[in-house]
Coordinates of N, CA and C in Angstrom, one line a residue:
M1 N 1.0 16.4 2.0 CA 1.9 15.0 1.0 C 2.2 16.0 0.1
I2 N 3.9 16.3 -0.1 CA 4.1 16.4 -1.5 C 4.5 15.6 -2.5
A3 N 3.9 15.6 -3.8 CA 3.6 14.5 -4.6 C 4.6 15.7 -6.1
T4 N 4.7 14.3 -7.0 CA 5.4 14.7 -8.0 C 4.4 14.8 -9.4
E5 N 2.9 13.4 -8.6 CA 1.9 13.8 -9.3 C 0.1 14.0 -8.7
N6 N -0.6 14.0 -9.7 CA -1.7 15.2 -8.5 C -2.9 14.2 -8.3
K7 N -3.0 12.8 -8.2 CA -4.5 11.5 -8.2 C -4.0 10.9 -6.3
K8 N -4.9 10.3 -6.2 CA -5.7 9.9 -5.6 C -4.2 8.6 -5.1
V9 N -3.9 7.4 -6.0 CA -3.1 6.6 -5.3 C -1.6 7.1 -6.2
L10 N -0.7 7.3 -5.4 CA 0.5 7.3 -6.0 C 1.6 5.9 -5.7
M11 N 2.4 6.3 -6.4 CA 3.3 5.0 -6.4 C 4.5 6.1 -5.4
P12 N 5.5 5.0 -4.3 CA 6.3 5.0 -3.6 C 7.4 6.8 -4.3
D13 N 7.5 6.7 -5.6 CA 9.0 7.6 -5.8 C 8.1 8.5 -6.7
E14 N 7.1 8.6 -6.2 CA 5.8 10.1 -6.9 C 5.8 10.9 -5.4
V15 N 6.1 10.0 -4.1 CA 5.5 11.1 -2.7 C 7.3 12.2 -2.9
K16 N 7.3 13.1 -1.8 CA 8.6 13.3 -1.9 C 8.6 14.0 -1.1
L17 N 8.0 13.8 0.5 CA 7.3 14.0 1.9 C 6.1 13.9 2.4
I18 N 6.2 12.9 3.7 CA 4.6 13.2 3.9 C 5.3 13.4 5.4
F19 N 4.0 14.5 5.6 CA 3.7 14.8 6.8 C 2.6 14.9 7.4
E20 N 3.1 14.1 9.2 CA 2.3 13.7 10.2 C 1.7 14.6 10.7
V21 N 0.2 14.9 10.6 CA -0.1 16.7 11.3 C -0.4 16.1 12.4
K22 N 0.0 16.7 13.8 CA -0.3 16.5 15.1 C -0.8 18.1 16.0
M23 N -2.0 19.1 14.9 CA -2.1 20.7 15.2 C -3.5 20.8 16.2
S24 N -3.6 21.0 17.1 CA -4.8 21.2 18.3 C -4.6 23.0 18.8
I25 N -5.7 22.7 20.0 CA -5.6 24.1 20.6 C -4.3 24.6 21.3
V26 N -4.6 26.2 21.3 CA -2.8 25.8 21.4 C -3.3 26.9 22.3
W27 N -4.3 27.8 22.5 CA -4.9 29.2 23.1 C -6.5 29.3 23.4
N28 N -6.9 29.4 25.2 CA -8.4 28.9 25.1 C -8.8 30.7 25.3
W29 N -9.7 30.8 24.7 CA -10.4 32.3 25.1 C -11.6 32.9 25.6
E30 N -12.3 33.6 25.9 CA -13.5 33.7 26.4 C -14.1 34.9 25.5
Y31 N -14.8 35.2 25.4 CA -16.2 35.9 24.1 C -17.0 36.8 25.9
D32 N -16.9 38.2 25.8 CA -18.0 38.9 26.9 C -19.3 39.1 26.4
V33 N -20.4 38.5 26.2 CA -21.2 39.1 25.4 C -22.3 40.5 26.0
E34 N -21.4 40.9 27.2 CA -21.9 42.4 27.6 C -20.4 43.3 27.5
T35 N -19.4 43.4 27.0 CA -18.3 44.2 26.2 C -18.1 43.7 24.8
S36 N -18.5 42.7 24.0 CA -18.5 42.2 22.6 C -17.2 42.1 22.4
R37 N -16.6 41.6 23.5 CA -15.1 41.3 23.4 C -14.4 40.1 23.3
I38 N -13.6 39.6 22.8 CA -12.8 38.1 22.7 C -11.2 39.3 24.1
R39 N -11.5 37.6 24.7 CA -9.9 38.0 26.2 C -9.1 36.4 26.2
E40 N -8.3 36.7 26.3 CA -7.1 35.1 26.2 C -7.7 34.5 27.6
V41 N -7.9 33.8 27.6 CA -7.7 33.0 29.4 C -6.7 32.2 29.2
G42 N -6.1 31.1 28.6 CA -4.7 31.5 29.0 C -4.1 30.3 27.7
D43 N -2.9 29.9 27.4 CA -1.7 29.5 26.9 C -2.0 27.7 27.2
F44 N -1.5 26.8 26.2 CA -1.1 25.5 26.3 C -0.8 25.0 27.5
R45 N -0.3 26.1 28.3 CA -0.1 25.6 29.3 C -1.2 25.6 30.3
T46 N -2.0 26.3 31.1 CA -3.1 26.2 32.3 C -4.1 25.4 31.0
H47 N -4.0 25.5 29.7 CA -5.3 24.2 28.8 C -6.0 23.0 29.6
Q48 N -6.7 22.2 30.1 CA -7.3 21.0 30.1 C -6.1 20.1 29.2
G49 N -6.6 19.8 28.5 CA -5.6 19.3 27.3 C -4.6 19.7 27.1
R50 N -4.0 18.6 26.9 CA -2.1 19.2 25.7 C -2.5 19.0 24.8
P51 N -1.8 20.2 24.2 CA -1.8 20.0 22.9 C -0.7 19.1 21.8
S52 N -0.6 18.9 21.0 CA 0.4 18.4 19.6 C 1.0 17.4 20.2
F53 N 2.5 18.4 20.4 CA 3.5 17.2 20.5 C 4.1 17.5 22.3
T54 N 2.5 18.2 22.8 CA 3.0 17.6 24.0 C 2.4 16.4 24.9
R55 N 1.5 15.9 24.0 CA 0.9 14.3 23.7 C 1.7 13.7 23.7
S56 N 2.2 12.5 24.6 CA 3.1 11.4 24.6 C 2.0 10.2 23.9
D57 N 0.6 10.2 23.7 CA -0.2 9.3 23.0 C -0.4 9.6 21.5
S58 N -0.3 11.2 21.5 CA -0.2 11.6 19.8 C 1.3 11.6 19.1
I59 N 2.4 11.9 20.0 CA 3.9 11.5 19.6 C 4.1 10.2 19.4
L60 N 3.4 9.2 20.3 CA 3.7 7.7 19.6 C 3.1 7.1 18.5
K61 N 2.2 7.8 18.7 CA 0.8 7.5 17.0 C 1.7 7.7 15.5
A62 N 2.6 9.5 16.4 CA 2.8 9.8 14.6 C 4.3 9.2 14.2
I63 N 4.7 8.9 15.8 CA 5.9 8.1 15.3 C 5.8 6.1 14.5
G64 N 4.8 5.9 15.3 CA 4.1 4.1 15.0 C 4.3 4.5 13.5
K65 N 3.1 5.2 13.0 CA 2.7 6.0 11.3 C 4.1 5.8 10.4
C66 N 5.3 6.8 11.4 CA 6.4 6.7 10.4 C 7.0 5.1 9.9
I67 N 7.3 4.8 11.4 CA 7.9 3.0 11.5 C 7.6 2.1 10.4
D68 N 6.2 2.2 10.0 CA 4.8 1.6 9.2 C 5.4 2.4 8.0
I69 N 5.7 3.3 7.7 CA 5.9 3.3 6.3 C 7.5 3.0 5.8
R70 N 8.7 3.1 7.0 CA 9.7 2.7 6.8 C 10.2 1.3 6.1
V71 N 8.7 0.2 7.2 CA 9.4 -1.3 6.9 C 8.0 -1.5 6.0
S72 N 7.6 -0.4 5.4 CA 6.2 -1.0 4.9 C 6.7 -1.6 2.9
S73 N 8.3 -0.7 2.3 CA 8.8 -1.5 1.2 C 10.5 -0.8 1.1
F74 N 11.0 -1.2 0.9 CA 12.2 -0.6 -0.1 C 12.1 0.8 -0.7
K75 N 11.4 0.5 -1.5 CA 11.1 2.3 -2.3 C 10.5 3.1 -1.0
A76 N 9.6 2.8 -0.3 CA 8.8 3.6 1.2 C 9.6 4.0 1.8
S77 N 10.7 3.0 2.7 CA 11.7 3.4 3.0 C 12.7 4.6 2.5
K78 N 12.9 5.0 1.7 CA 13.5 6.2 0.9 C 11.9 8.1 1.3
I79 N 10.6 7.8 1.5 CA 9.9 9.5 1.3 C 10.1 10.1 2.8
P80 N 10.9 10.9 2.8 CA 11.3 11.7 4.3 C 10.0 12.0 5.1
L81 N 9.9 12.0 6.1 CA 8.5 11.8 7.2 C 9.2 13.1 8.1
V82 N 8.0 14.2 8.3 CA 7.8 15.7 9.2 C 7.2 15.1 10.1
V83 N 6.4 15.1 11.3 CA 5.3 14.9 11.6 C 5.8 17.2 12.4
L84 N 4.4 17.8 11.7 CA 4.0 19.1 11.9 C 3.4 19.3 13.2
G85 N 3.5 20.3 13.9 CA 2.5 20.7 15.5 C 3.1 22.1 15.0
N86 N 2.1 22.7 16.3 CA 2.5 23.9 16.4 C 2.4 24.2 18.0
A87 N 2.8 23.5 18.6 CA 3.3 24.2 19.7 C 4.7 23.2 20.3
P88 N 5.3 23.9 21.9 CA 6.7 23.4 21.5 C 7.1 21.9 22.3
L89 N 7.7 21.7 21.9 CA 8.2 19.9 22.3 C 8.6 19.9 23.7
S90 N 8.5 18.8 24.4 CA 8.5 18.8 25.7 C 10.0 18.6 25.9
N91 N 10.3 18.7 27.3 CA 11.4 18.9 28.1 C 12.2 17.4 27.5
G92 N 11.3 17.3 28.5 CA 12.1 15.2 28.3 C 11.9 14.7 26.8
F93 N 10.9 15.7 26.0 CA 10.9 14.5 24.2 C 11.9 14.9 23.7
C94 N 12.7 16.0 24.2 CA 13.9 16.2 23.0 C 14.8 16.0 22.6
K95 N 15.5 14.6 23.6 CA 16.4 13.7 23.7 C 15.7 13.1 22.3
K96 N 15.0 12.5 22.6 CA 14.0 11.3 22.0 C 14.0 11.6 20.3
A97 N 13.6 13.0 20.2 CA 13.1 13.7 19.2 C 14.5 14.0 18.2
D98 N 15.7 14.2 18.7 CA 16.7 14.2 17.9 C 17.9 12.2 17.8
Y99 N 17.1 11.8 18.6 CA 17.4 9.9 18.6 C 16.7 9.8 17.0
L100 N 15.5 10.4 16.7 CA 14.4 9.9 15.8 C 14.9 10.6 14.4
K101 N 15.7 11.6 14.6 CA 15.5 12.3 13.4 C 17.2 11.7 12.9
T102 N 18.5 11.3 13.9 CA 19.2 11.0 13.7 C 19.4 9.9 13.4
S103 N 19.0 8.6 13.4 CA 18.8 6.8 13.0 C 17.8 6.9 11.4
G104 N 17.3 8.4 11.4 CA 16.1 8.4 10.2 C 14.9 7.9 10.1
I105 N 14.2 7.8 11.5 CA 13.4 7.5 11.2 C 12.0 8.6 11.0
I106 N 12.4 9.6 11.6 CA 11.5 11.1 11.2 C 13.2 11.6 10.9
Q107 N 12.2 12.7 9.9 CA 13.6 13.6 9.5 C 13.3 14.8 11.6
G108 N 12.1 15.1 11.8 CA 12.0 16.2 12.5 C 10.5 16.1 12.8
F109 N 10.4 16.5 14.0 CA 9.0 17.6 14.3 C 9.4 19.0 14.3
W110 N 8.1 19.7 13.7 CA 8.4 20.8 13.3 C 7.6 21.3 13.6
S111 N 7.4 22.6 14.7 CA 6.1 23.2 15.3 C 6.3 24.2 13.8
L112 N 5.3 25.1 13.9 CA 4.3 25.6 12.6 C 4.2 26.9 13.2
N113 N 3.9 27.4 14.6 CA 3.4 28.4 15.0 C 5.0 29.1 15.9
S114 N 4.9 30.6 15.3 CA 6.6 30.9 15.9 C 6.0 31.9 16.9
F115 N 5.2 32.2 17.4 CA 4.6 32.4 19.0 C 3.9 31.8 20.0
P116 N 4.2 30.6 20.4 CA 3.1 30.1 20.7 C 2.7 29.8 22.3
L117 N 3.1 30.8 22.5 CA 3.1 32.0 24.1 C 2.6 32.8 23.8
N118 N 1.6 33.6 24.6 CA 1.4 35.1 25.0 C 2.7 35.6 25.5
H119 N 3.1 35.2 26.6 CA 4.1 35.4 27.7 C 4.4 34.3 27.9
G120 N 6.3 34.6 27.1 CA 7.3 33.8 27.6 C 8.0 33.0 26.1
N121 N 9.7 32.8 26.1 CA 9.9 32.1 25.5 C 9.7 30.9 24.9
T122 N 9.9 30.4 23.5 CA 9.5 28.8 23.6 C 11.1 28.0 22.9
R123 N 11.4 27.1 23.3 CA 12.5 26.3 22.6 C 11.9 26.8 21.0
K124 N 13.0 26.9 20.2 CA 14.0 27.3 19.1 C 14.0 25.9 17.9
R125 N 14.6 25.4 19.2 CA 15.0 24.3 18.3 C 15.9 23.3 18.8
S126 N 15.9 21.9 19.0 CA 16.5 20.2 20.1 C 17.8 20.7 19.7
S127 N 19.4 19.9 20.5 CA 20.1 19.8 19.8 C 20.5 19.5 18.6
K128 N 20.2 18.2 18.5 CA 20.4 17.8 17.1 C 19.3 18.4 15.4
N129 N 18.4 18.9 16.5 CA 17.4 19.9 15.3 C 16.1 18.3 14.9
G130 N 16.1 18.3 16.2 CA 14.8 17.2 15.8 C 13.6 17.4 15.5
F131 N 14.0 19.0 16.5 CA 12.4 19.6 16.6 C 13.0 21.3 16.5
I132 N 12.5 21.7 15.7 CA 12.5 23.3 15.2 C 11.4 23.8 15.0
R133 N 11.1 24.8 15.4 CA 10.4 25.6 15.6 C 10.4 27.0 14.4
F134 N 9.2 27.2 13.2 CA 10.0 28.2 12.5 C 9.2 29.3 12.5
D135 N 10.2 30.2 12.5 CA 10.0 31.9 12.8 C 9.2 32.2 11.6
N136 N 8.9 31.7 10.1 CA 8.6 32.5 9.0 C 9.3 31.3 7.9
I137 N 8.6 31.7 6.5 CA 7.9 30.9 6.4 C 9.4 30.7 4.7
D138 N 10.7 32.3 4.7 CA 11.7 30.9 4.5 C 13.0 30.3 5.4
E139 N 12.0 30.1 7.2 CA 13.5 28.9 7.6 C 12.6 27.7 7.6
L140 N 11.1 28.0 6.6 CA 10.1 26.3 6.4 C 11.3 26.0 4.6
N141 N 11.1 26.9 4.1 CA 11.7 26.7 2.8 C 12.7 26.8 3.2
M142 N 13.8 26.7 3.4 CA 15.2 26.1 3.4 C 15.2 24.5 4.0
S143 N 14.2 24.1 5.2 CA 14.3 23.0 4.8 C 13.8 22.3 4.9
L144 N 13.0 22.7 4.2 CA 12.2 21.9 2.9 C 12.9 21.4 1.7
N145 N 13.5 22.7 1.5 CA 14.2 22.3 0.0 C 15.8 21.2 0.7
T146 N 16.0 21.1 1.5 CA 17.2 20.5 2.0 C 17.4 19.1 2.3
I147 N 15.4 19.1 2.1 CA 15.4 18.0 2.0 C 15.0 17.2 0.9
F148 N 14.5 18.4 -0.1 CA 14.2 17.8 -1.4 C 15.6 17.5 -2.1
N149 N 16.5 18.3 -1.7 CA 17.8 17.9 -2.5 C 18.7 17.0 -1.9
Q150 N 18.4 16.4 -1.1 CA 18.8 14.3 -0.8 C 18.6 13.6 -1.6
E151 N 19.2 12.7 -1.1 CA 18.4 11.2 -1.8 C 18.9 10.3 -0.5
L152 N 17.6 10.3 0.5 CA 17.7 9.4 1.5 C 17.4 8.9 1.7
N153 N 18.3 7.4 2.4 CA 17.9 5.8 2.6 C 17.9 5.7 3.5
F154 N 17.1 5.1 4.1 CA 16.8 4.3 5.3 C 16.9 3.4 5.6
F155 N 17.9 2.4 6.9 CA 18.4 1.4 6.8 C 17.9 1.4 8.1
S156 N 18.0 -0.1 8.4 CA 18.4 -0.9 9.8 C 18.0 -2.2 9.7
G157 N 18.2 -2.9 10.6 CA 18.4 -3.9 11.2 C 19.2 -5.1 12.2
M158 N 18.9 -6.0 12.4 CA 19.6 -6.7 13.6 C 20.8 -7.8 12.8
E159 N 22.4 -7.4 12.7 CA 23.3 -8.7 12.3 C 24.0 -8.6 12.7
T160 N 24.8 -9.4 13.1 CA 26.0 -9.4 13.8 C 27.1 -8.5 13.3
P161 N 28.5 -8.5 14.2 CA 29.1 -7.8 13.5 C 30.1 -8.9 12.6
E162 N 29.9 -9.9 12.5 CA 30.3 -10.7 11.4 C 29.8 -10.4 10.1
R163 N 28.5 -10.8 10.9 CA 27.4 -10.3 9.4 C 27.4 -9.0 8.4
L164 N 27.5 -8.1 9.3 CA 28.2 -6.2 9.3 C 29.4 -6.0 8.2
G165 N 30.4 -6.9 9.2 CA 32.3 -6.3 8.3 C 31.7 -7.7 6.8
E166 N 30.8 -9.0 6.5 CA 30.8 -9.6 5.6 C 30.0 -7.9 4.4
I167 N 29.3 -7.1 5.3 CA 28.3 -6.9 4.5 C 29.5 -5.7 3.7
I168 N 30.1 -4.7 4.0 CA 30.3 -4.2 4.5 C 32.3 -4.0 3.3
E169 N 32.4 -5.3 3.2 CA 33.4 -5.6 2.5 C 33.2 -6.0 0.6
I170 N 32.0 -6.4 1.4 CA 31.8 -6.9 -0.5 C 30.8 -5.0 -0.4
A171 N 30.3 -4.5 -0.6 CA 30.2 -3.3 -0.7 C 31.4 -2.2 -1.1
N172 N 32.1 -2.7 -0.2 CA 33.9 -2.0 0.0 C 34.7 -2.3 -2.1
N173 N 33.6 -2.8 -2.2 CA 34.1 -3.7 -4.2 C 33.6 -3.2 -5.2
E174 N 32.6 -2.3 -4.7 CA 31.7 -0.9 -5.6 C 32.9 0.4 -5.7
K175 N 33.1 0.6 -6.9 CA 33.8 1.4 -7.5 C 33.6 3.2 -6.6
T176 N 32.6 4.0 -6.6 CA 32.8 4.9 -6.1 C 31.3 4.7 -4.2
Y177 N 31.6 6.3 -3.6 CA 31.0 6.2 -2.8 C 29.3 5.8 -2.5
E178 N 29.2 6.9 -3.5 CA 27.5 6.0 -4.1 C 26.8 4.6 -4.2
K179 N 27.6 4.0 -5.1 CA 27.3 2.6 -5.8 C 28.4 1.8 -4.3
K180 N 28.8 1.9 -3.1 CA 29.1 1.7 -2.2 C 28.0 1.5 -1.0
G181 N 27.6 2.7 -1.4 CA 26.6 3.3 0.2 C 25.0 2.5 -0.7
L182 N 24.8 2.0 -1.7 CA 23.6 1.6 -2.4 C 24.1 0.2 -2.1
K183 N 25.5 -0.6 -2.3 CA 25.3 -1.9 -1.6 C 25.0 -2.4 -0.8
F184 N 25.2 -1.8 0.4 CA 25.9 -1.7 1.3 C 23.8 -2.2 1.4
I185 N 23.3 -1.1 1.3 CA 21.9 -0.4 1.7 C 21.3 -2.2 1.4
N186 N 21.4 -2.5 0.2 CA 21.1 -3.9 -0.6 C 20.8 -5.0 -0.2
L187 N 22.2 -4.7 0.3 CA 23.0 -6.2 0.8 C 21.4 -6.1 2.3
L188 N 21.7 -4.9 3.4 CA 21.3 -5.1 4.4 C 20.2 -5.6 4.9
K189 N 19.0 -4.9 2.8 CA 17.8 -5.0 3.0 C 17.8 -6.7 2.8
R190 N 18.3 -7.4 2.2 CA 18.1 -8.8 1.7 C 18.7 -9.6 3.1
S191 N 19.5 -8.8 4.3 CA 19.7 -10.4 4.9 C 19.0 -10.5 6.0

């Protein structure tokens, strides 16, 4: 978590970013007693267990925690959420990661392991940046700065087209785009 205050109990407006961490073993190693050397036995593709982003239960748990924060209060719904891991996102999950990002539930699945395979390439990013692998600290800082320089507002709801039209019409009476957007979100939250 990144916050503006150093205390145990924080108010939502003091929290700038929440990380859900899904790190795990990526490589298997073996120590040879006779030679006193360590050798690589395999990467996560050969591991019996599945690491971080490749485990569906781990991903579903992260999504559940993010949704719980999104619906806990209006102020908490503004907090950016990022899931951190150290392995590539599975092929089947990239579209879901992109959808979760574009819908605002999660701001991204970020891999901090710049070289997760000793033998082979891995995905750098998904098509809509729901997943990003960072290869250096500058890339990470750039993405963090992008999040910090935005005032994000999560909104969701199930409304009829007529009710949405009413909300849009009321919000449209405001003078600026920012005021229109805030009015729309506040009206949607009250519906």
